[in-house]
PDB file of C-alpha atoms in Angstrom:
ATOM      1  CA  ASN A 127      18.810 116.218  59.789  1.00  0.00           C
ATOM      2  CA  GLU A 128      17.758 119.171  62.257  1.00  0.00           C
ATOM      3  CA  GLY A 129      20.891 120.190  62.631  1.00  0.00           C
ATOM      4  CA  ASN A 130      21.972 121.470  59.293  1.00  0.00           C
ATOM      5  CA  ILE A 131      18.480 122.827  58.449  1.00  0.00           C
ATOM      6  CA  SER A 132      19.390 124.553  61.420  1.00  0.00           C
ATOM      7  CA  VAL A 133      22.870 125.834  59.410  1.00  0.00           C
ATOM      8  CA  LEU A 134      21.376 125.829  56.772  1.00  0.00           C
ATOM      9  CA  ALA A 135      18.595 128.419  57.547  1.00  0.00           C
ATOM     10  CA  ARG A 136      21.153 130.163  59.238  1.00  0.00           C
ATOM     11  CA  TYR A 137      22.926 131.752  56.234  1.00  0.00           C
ATOM     12  CA  LEU A 138      20.386 131.735  53.843  1.00  0.00           C
ATOM     13  CA  GLY A 139      21.519 135.553  54.706  1.00  0.00           C
ATOM     14  CA  HIS A 140      24.892 135.204  53.428  1.00  0.00           C
ATOM     15  CA  LEU A 141      23.707 133.256  50.120  1.00  0.00           C
ATOM     16  CA  ALA A 142      20.657 135.885  49.751  1.00  0.00           C
ATOM     17  CA  TYR A 143      23.549 138.738  49.661  1.00  0.00           C
ATOM     18  CA  THR A 144      24.956 137.297  46.383  1.00  0.00           C
ATOM     19  CA  ARG A 145      21.812 137.746  45.014  1.00  0.00           C
ATOM     20  CA  HIS A 146      22.760 135.166  42.540  1.00  0.00           C
ATOM     21  CA  PRO A 147      19.904 134.423  40.578  1.00  0.00           C
ATOM     22  CA  ILE A 148      20.680 130.273  41.531  1.00  0.00           C
ATOM     23  CA  ALA A 149      20.793 131.070  44.919  1.00  0.00           C
ATOM     24  CA  VAL A 150      18.047 133.397  44.724  1.00  0.00           C
ATOM     25  CA  LYS A 151      15.462 130.587  43.749  1.00  0.00           C
ATOM     26  CA  THR A 152      17.942 127.299  45.995  1.00  0.00           C
ATOM     27  CA  ILE A 153      16.490 130.099  49.376  1.00  0.00           C
ATOM     28  CA  ALA A 154      12.951 130.801  47.582  1.00  0.00           C
ATOM     29  CA  ARG A 155      12.004 127.004  47.943  1.00  0.00           C
ATOM     30  CA  TYR A 156      12.787 127.669  51.425  1.00  0.00           C
ATOM     31  CA  LEU A 157       9.225 129.621  51.939  1.00  0.00           C
ATOM     32  CA  ASN A 158       7.834 126.561  52.045  1.00  0.00           C
ATOM     33  CA  ASP A 159       9.528 125.029  54.648  1.00  0.00           C
ATOM     34  CA  GLU A 160       7.894 124.586  58.519  1.00  0.00           C
ATOM     35  CA  ARG A 161      10.050 123.245  59.889  1.00  0.00           C
ATOM     36  CA  PHE A 162      10.462 124.557  63.832  1.00  0.00           C
ATOM     37  CA  ILE A 163      13.901 124.654  64.897  1.00  0.00           C
ATOM     38  CA  PRO A 164      13.876 125.259  68.979  1.00  0.00           C
ATOM     39  CA  GLY A 165      16.471 127.554  70.306  1.00  0.00           C
ATOM     40  CA  SER A 166      20.281 127.548  72.134  1.00  0.00           C
ATOM     41  CA  ASP A 167      22.077 129.539  73.751  1.00  0.00           C
ATOM     42  CA  ASP A 168      24.026 130.860  70.207  1.00  0.00           C
ATOM     43  CA  HIS A 169      20.404 131.572  69.275  1.00  0.00           C
ATOM     44  CA  GLU A 170      16.442 132.089  69.094  1.00  0.00           C
ATOM     45  CA  PRO A 171      13.954 129.699  67.784  1.00  0.00           C
ATOM     46  CA  PHE A 172      12.681 130.703  63.857  1.00  0.00           C
ATOM     47  CA  TYR A 173      10.757 129.254  61.368  1.00  0.00           C
ATOM     48  CA  VAL A 174      13.095 127.861  57.839  1.00  0.00           C
ATOM     49  CA  SER A 175      10.468 129.886  56.148  1.00  0.00           C
ATOM     50  CA  HIS A 176      10.596 133.321  58.156  1.00  0.00           C
ATOM     51  CA  ALA A 177      14.527 133.106  57.813  1.00  0.00           C
ATOM     52  CA  ALA A 178      14.363 132.773  53.518  1.00  0.00           C
ATOM     53  CA  LEU A 179      12.509 135.440  54.113  1.00  0.00           C
ATOM     54  CA  ALA A 180      14.226 137.553  55.819  1.00  0.00           C
ATOM     55  CA  ALA A 181      17.137 136.920  53.381  1.00  0.00           C
ATOM     56  CA  LEU A 182      14.909 137.659  50.623  1.00  0.00           C
ATOM     57  CA  ALA A 183      14.318 140.775  51.939  1.00  0.00           C
ATOM     58  CA  GLU A 184      17.186 142.469  53.318  1.00  0.00           C
ATOM     59  CA  ASN A 185      18.963 141.313  50.297  1.00  0.00           C
ATOM     60  CA  ILE A 186      16.619 141.364  47.012  1.00  0.00           C
ATOM     61  CA  PRO A 187      15.536 145.288  46.053  1.00  0.00           C
ATOM     62  CA  ASP A 188      12.893 144.141  43.498  1.00  0.00           C
ATOM     63  CA  PHE A 189      10.959 141.870  47.146  1.00  0.00           C
ATOM     64  CA  PRO A 190       7.795 142.642  47.210  1.00  0.00           C
ATOM     65  CA  VAL A 191       7.896 142.260  51.039  1.00  0.00           C
ATOM     66  CA  LYS A 192      10.307 145.111  52.628  1.00  0.00           C
ATOM     67  CA  PRO A 193      12.027 144.361  55.376  1.00  0.00           C
ATOM     68  CA  LYS A 194      10.866 144.297  59.045  1.00  0.00           C
ATOM     69  CA  LEU A 195      11.824 142.928  62.634  1.00  0.00           C
ATOM     70  CA  PHE A 196       8.788 139.926  62.644  1.00  0.00           C
ATOM     71  CA  TYR A 197       6.693 139.014  59.038  1.00  0.00           C
ATOM     72  CA  THR A 198       3.191 137.816  59.534  1.00  0.00           C
ATOM     73  CA  ASP A 199       1.697 134.651  57.091  1.00  0.00           C
ATOM     74  CA  GLU A 200       0.580 137.569  55.135  1.00  0.00           C
ATOM     75  CA  ASP A 201       4.257 138.246  53.917  1.00  0.00           C
ATOM     76  CA  LEU A 202       4.754 135.015  53.308  1.00  0.00           C
ATOM     77  CA  LYS A 203       2.028 134.945  51.284  1.00  0.00           C
ATOM     78  CA  VAL A 204       2.767 137.838  48.878  1.00  0.00           C
ATOM     79  CA  ALA A 205       6.130 135.851  49.484  1.00  0.00           C
ATOM     80  CA  ARG A 206       5.841 132.547  48.350  1.00  0.00           C
ATOM     81  CA  ALA A 207       3.331 134.311  45.519  1.00  0.00           C
ATOM     82  CA  TRP A 208       6.241 135.994  43.887  1.00  0.00           C
ATOM     83  CA  ALA A 209       8.149 132.574  43.822  1.00  0.00           C
ATOM     84  CA  ASN A 210       5.847 131.117  42.309  1.00  0.00           C
ATOM     85  CA  GLU A 211       6.833 133.504  39.421  1.00  0.00           C
ATOM     86  CA  LEU A 212      10.136 132.498  39.630  1.00  0.00           C
TER      87      LEU A 212
END
């Protein structure tokens, strides 16, 4: 359900912070999730794939995409290629 994925996507960064291999693989799966989560009073709108990308970029030292404010389609392509090698 959309509410559950919205909550999950917001906590991907916390999961990535652990750097546990299973956590990283789990988050990497969401790089292919193109669901759009609309904004609310509590958060900005976002794509689940971009939340996963940000979580990995901000927490995984050898991740090929560096943290930034906005991610491009090319960043997502690079991240997905990285995830396919896991």
